[in-house]
Tab-separated table of C-alpha atoms in Angstrom:
chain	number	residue	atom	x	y	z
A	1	UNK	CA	7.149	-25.379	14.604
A	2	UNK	CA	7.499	-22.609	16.894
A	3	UNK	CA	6.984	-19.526	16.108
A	4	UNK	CA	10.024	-16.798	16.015
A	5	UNK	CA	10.387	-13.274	14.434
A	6	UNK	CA	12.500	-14.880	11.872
A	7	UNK	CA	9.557	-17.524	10.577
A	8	UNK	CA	7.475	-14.998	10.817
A	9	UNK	CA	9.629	-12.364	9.015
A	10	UNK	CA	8.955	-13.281	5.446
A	11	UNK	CA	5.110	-13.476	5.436
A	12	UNK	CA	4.469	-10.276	7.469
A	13	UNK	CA	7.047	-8.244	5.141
A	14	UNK	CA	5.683	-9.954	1.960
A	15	UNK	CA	1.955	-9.601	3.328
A	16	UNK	CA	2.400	-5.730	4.167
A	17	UNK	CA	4.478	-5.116	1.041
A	18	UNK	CA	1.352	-6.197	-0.678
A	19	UNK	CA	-0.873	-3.600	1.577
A	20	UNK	CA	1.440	-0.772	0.697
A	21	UNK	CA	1.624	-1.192	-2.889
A	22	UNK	CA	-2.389	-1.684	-2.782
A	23	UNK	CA	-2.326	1.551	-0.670
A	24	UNK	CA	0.206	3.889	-2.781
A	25	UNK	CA	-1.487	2.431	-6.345
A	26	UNK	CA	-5.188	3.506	-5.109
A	27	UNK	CA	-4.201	6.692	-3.965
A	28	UNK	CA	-1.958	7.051	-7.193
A	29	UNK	CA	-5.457	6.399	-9.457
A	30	UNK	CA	-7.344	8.948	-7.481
A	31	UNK	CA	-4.742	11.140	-8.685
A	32	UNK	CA	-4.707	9.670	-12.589
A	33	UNK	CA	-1.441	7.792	-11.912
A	34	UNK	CA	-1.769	4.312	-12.618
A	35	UNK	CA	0.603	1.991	-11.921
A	36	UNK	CA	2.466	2.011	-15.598
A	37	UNK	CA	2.439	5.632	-15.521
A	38	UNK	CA	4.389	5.769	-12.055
A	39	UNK	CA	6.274	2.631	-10.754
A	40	UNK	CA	8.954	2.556	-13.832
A	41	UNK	CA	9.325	6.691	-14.156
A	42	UNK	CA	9.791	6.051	-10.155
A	43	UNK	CA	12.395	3.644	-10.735
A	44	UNK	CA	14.225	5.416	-13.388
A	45	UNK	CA	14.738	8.284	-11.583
A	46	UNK	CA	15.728	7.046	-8.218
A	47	UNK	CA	18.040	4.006	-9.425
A	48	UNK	CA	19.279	5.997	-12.427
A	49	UNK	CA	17.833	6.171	-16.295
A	50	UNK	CA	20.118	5.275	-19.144
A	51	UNK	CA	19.482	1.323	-18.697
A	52	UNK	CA	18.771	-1.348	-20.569
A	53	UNK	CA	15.199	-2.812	-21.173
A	54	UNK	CA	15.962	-5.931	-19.201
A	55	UNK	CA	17.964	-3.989	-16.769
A	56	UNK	CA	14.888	-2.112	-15.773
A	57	UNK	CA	12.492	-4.994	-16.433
A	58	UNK	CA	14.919	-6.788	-13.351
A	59	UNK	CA	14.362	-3.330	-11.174
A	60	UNK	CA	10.610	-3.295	-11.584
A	61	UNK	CA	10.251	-6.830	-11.462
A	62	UNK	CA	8.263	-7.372	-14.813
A	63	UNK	CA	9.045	-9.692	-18.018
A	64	UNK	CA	10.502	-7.779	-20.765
A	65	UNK	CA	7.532	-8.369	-22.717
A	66	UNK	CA	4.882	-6.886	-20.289
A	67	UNK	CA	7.766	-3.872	-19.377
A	68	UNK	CA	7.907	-3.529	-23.147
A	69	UNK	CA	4.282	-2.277	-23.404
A	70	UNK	CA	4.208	-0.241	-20.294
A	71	UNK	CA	7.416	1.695	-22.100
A	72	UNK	CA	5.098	2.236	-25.211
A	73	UNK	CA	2.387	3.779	-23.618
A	74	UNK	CA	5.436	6.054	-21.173
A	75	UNK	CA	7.261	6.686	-24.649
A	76	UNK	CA	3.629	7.404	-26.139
A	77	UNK	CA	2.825	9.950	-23.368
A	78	UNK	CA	6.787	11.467	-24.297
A	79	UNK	CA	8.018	11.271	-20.362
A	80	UNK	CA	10.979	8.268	-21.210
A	81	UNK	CA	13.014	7.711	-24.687
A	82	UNK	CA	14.153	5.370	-25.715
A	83	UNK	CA	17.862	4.982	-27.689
A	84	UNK	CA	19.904	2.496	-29.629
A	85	UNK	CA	22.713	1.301	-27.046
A	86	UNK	CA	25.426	1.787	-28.402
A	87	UNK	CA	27.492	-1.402	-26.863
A	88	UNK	CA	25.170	-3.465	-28.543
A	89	UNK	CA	22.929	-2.091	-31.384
A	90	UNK	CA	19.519	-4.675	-30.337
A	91	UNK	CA	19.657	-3.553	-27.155
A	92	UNK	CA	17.590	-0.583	-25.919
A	93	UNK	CA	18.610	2.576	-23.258
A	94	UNK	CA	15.722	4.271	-21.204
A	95	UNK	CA	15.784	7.626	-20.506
A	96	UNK	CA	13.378	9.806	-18.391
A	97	UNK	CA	13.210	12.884	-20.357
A	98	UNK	CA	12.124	16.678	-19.183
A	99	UNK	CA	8.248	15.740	-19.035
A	100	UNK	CA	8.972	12.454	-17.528
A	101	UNK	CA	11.147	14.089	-14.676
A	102	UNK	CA	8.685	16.260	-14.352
A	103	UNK	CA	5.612	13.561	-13.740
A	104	UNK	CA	8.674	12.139	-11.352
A	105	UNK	CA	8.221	15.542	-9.543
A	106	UNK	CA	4.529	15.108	-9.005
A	107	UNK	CA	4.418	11.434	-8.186
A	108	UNK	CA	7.012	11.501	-5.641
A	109	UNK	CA	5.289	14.580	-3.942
A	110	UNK	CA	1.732	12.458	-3.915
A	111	UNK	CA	3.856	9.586	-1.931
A	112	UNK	CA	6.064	11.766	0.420
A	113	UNK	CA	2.659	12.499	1.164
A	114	UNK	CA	1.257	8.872	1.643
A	115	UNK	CA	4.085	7.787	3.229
A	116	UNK	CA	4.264	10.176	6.008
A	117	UNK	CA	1.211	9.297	6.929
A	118	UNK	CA	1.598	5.453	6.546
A	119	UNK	CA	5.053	6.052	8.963
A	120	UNK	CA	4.055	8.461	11.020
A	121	UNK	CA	4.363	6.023	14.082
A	122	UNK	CA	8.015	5.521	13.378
A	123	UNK	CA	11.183	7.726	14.410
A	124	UNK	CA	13.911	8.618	11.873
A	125	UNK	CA	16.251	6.738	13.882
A	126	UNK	CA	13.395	3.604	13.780
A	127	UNK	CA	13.284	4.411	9.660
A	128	UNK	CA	17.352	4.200	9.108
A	129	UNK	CA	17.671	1.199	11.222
A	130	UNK	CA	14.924	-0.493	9.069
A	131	UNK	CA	16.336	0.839	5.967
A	132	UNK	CA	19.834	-0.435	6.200
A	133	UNK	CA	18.126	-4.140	7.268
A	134	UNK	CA	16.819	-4.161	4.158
A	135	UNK	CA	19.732	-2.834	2.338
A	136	UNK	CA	21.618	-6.478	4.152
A	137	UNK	CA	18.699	-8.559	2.701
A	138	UNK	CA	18.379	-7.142	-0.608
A	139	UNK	CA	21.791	-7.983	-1.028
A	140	UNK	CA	21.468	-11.621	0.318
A	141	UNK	CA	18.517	-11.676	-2.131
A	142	UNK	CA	20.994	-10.168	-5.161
A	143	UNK	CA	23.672	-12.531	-4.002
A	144	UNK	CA	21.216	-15.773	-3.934
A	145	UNK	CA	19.182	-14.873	-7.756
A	146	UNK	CA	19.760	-17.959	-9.167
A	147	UNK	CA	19.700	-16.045	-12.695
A	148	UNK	CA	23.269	-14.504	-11.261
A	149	UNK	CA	24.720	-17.837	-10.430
A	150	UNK	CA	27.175	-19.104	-12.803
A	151	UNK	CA	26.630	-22.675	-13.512
């Protein structure tokens, strides 16, 4: 098979998302922030907080069970709540609360930082073109989850 930017697409982006995660977590721990303490706060406050469990266990791309603990030690450490939803009284909402915006604050300075740097090669215009591309595959990606497909 020959090789073409799109056979090559999915490795490189999967294979660098991997690098950049390894990057932003071990600069993170230098810091204190592990990976629980930052990736779901991070989430909640840039996608919205007052979701479901499983709606943030699908954002973060963890098993309820395993986001379940990481929310104990967050709820523990009093920077998310958690409430009854009203809708339907099993279910669970997330909320960041003042300390957990707060440790949102701080995070997100620490990567502005590291991501600079990691893009400092690459023009705004370069950035929003690259942006929006993923935008179009994330929702290919959306519109392909099997778990969305009505059978």
């Amino acid at each position: 098979m020959q090789e073409t930017p799109r056979t090559r697409f999915g490795y490189r982006f999967v294979t660098m998302a991997r690098q950049w995660r390894r990057m932003i977590d071990h600069d993170l721990a230098q810091s204190g922030l592990s990976d629980a303490s930052w990736a779901p706060l991070v989430n909640l406050a840039l996608g919205g907080d007052d979701v479901s469990q499983a709606e943030l266990a699908e954002r973060v791309g963890l098993d309820a069970s395993s986001l379940v603990r990481l929310l104990d030690l967050l709820e523990k450490r009093a920077l998310i709540e958690r409430r009854v939803d009203p809708a339907d009284r099993r279910a669970r909402r997330i909320l960041l609360t003042d300390l957990g915006r707060s440790e949102v604050a701080r995070i997100r300075d620490r990567l502005q930082g590291i991501e600079s740097e990691m893009l400092a090669d690459l023009d705004d215009a370069t950035l929003a073109a690259m942006i929006e591309a993923f935008e179009r595959i994330e929702t290919r990606i959306h519109d392909a989850d099997p778990k969305r497909k009505r059978t």
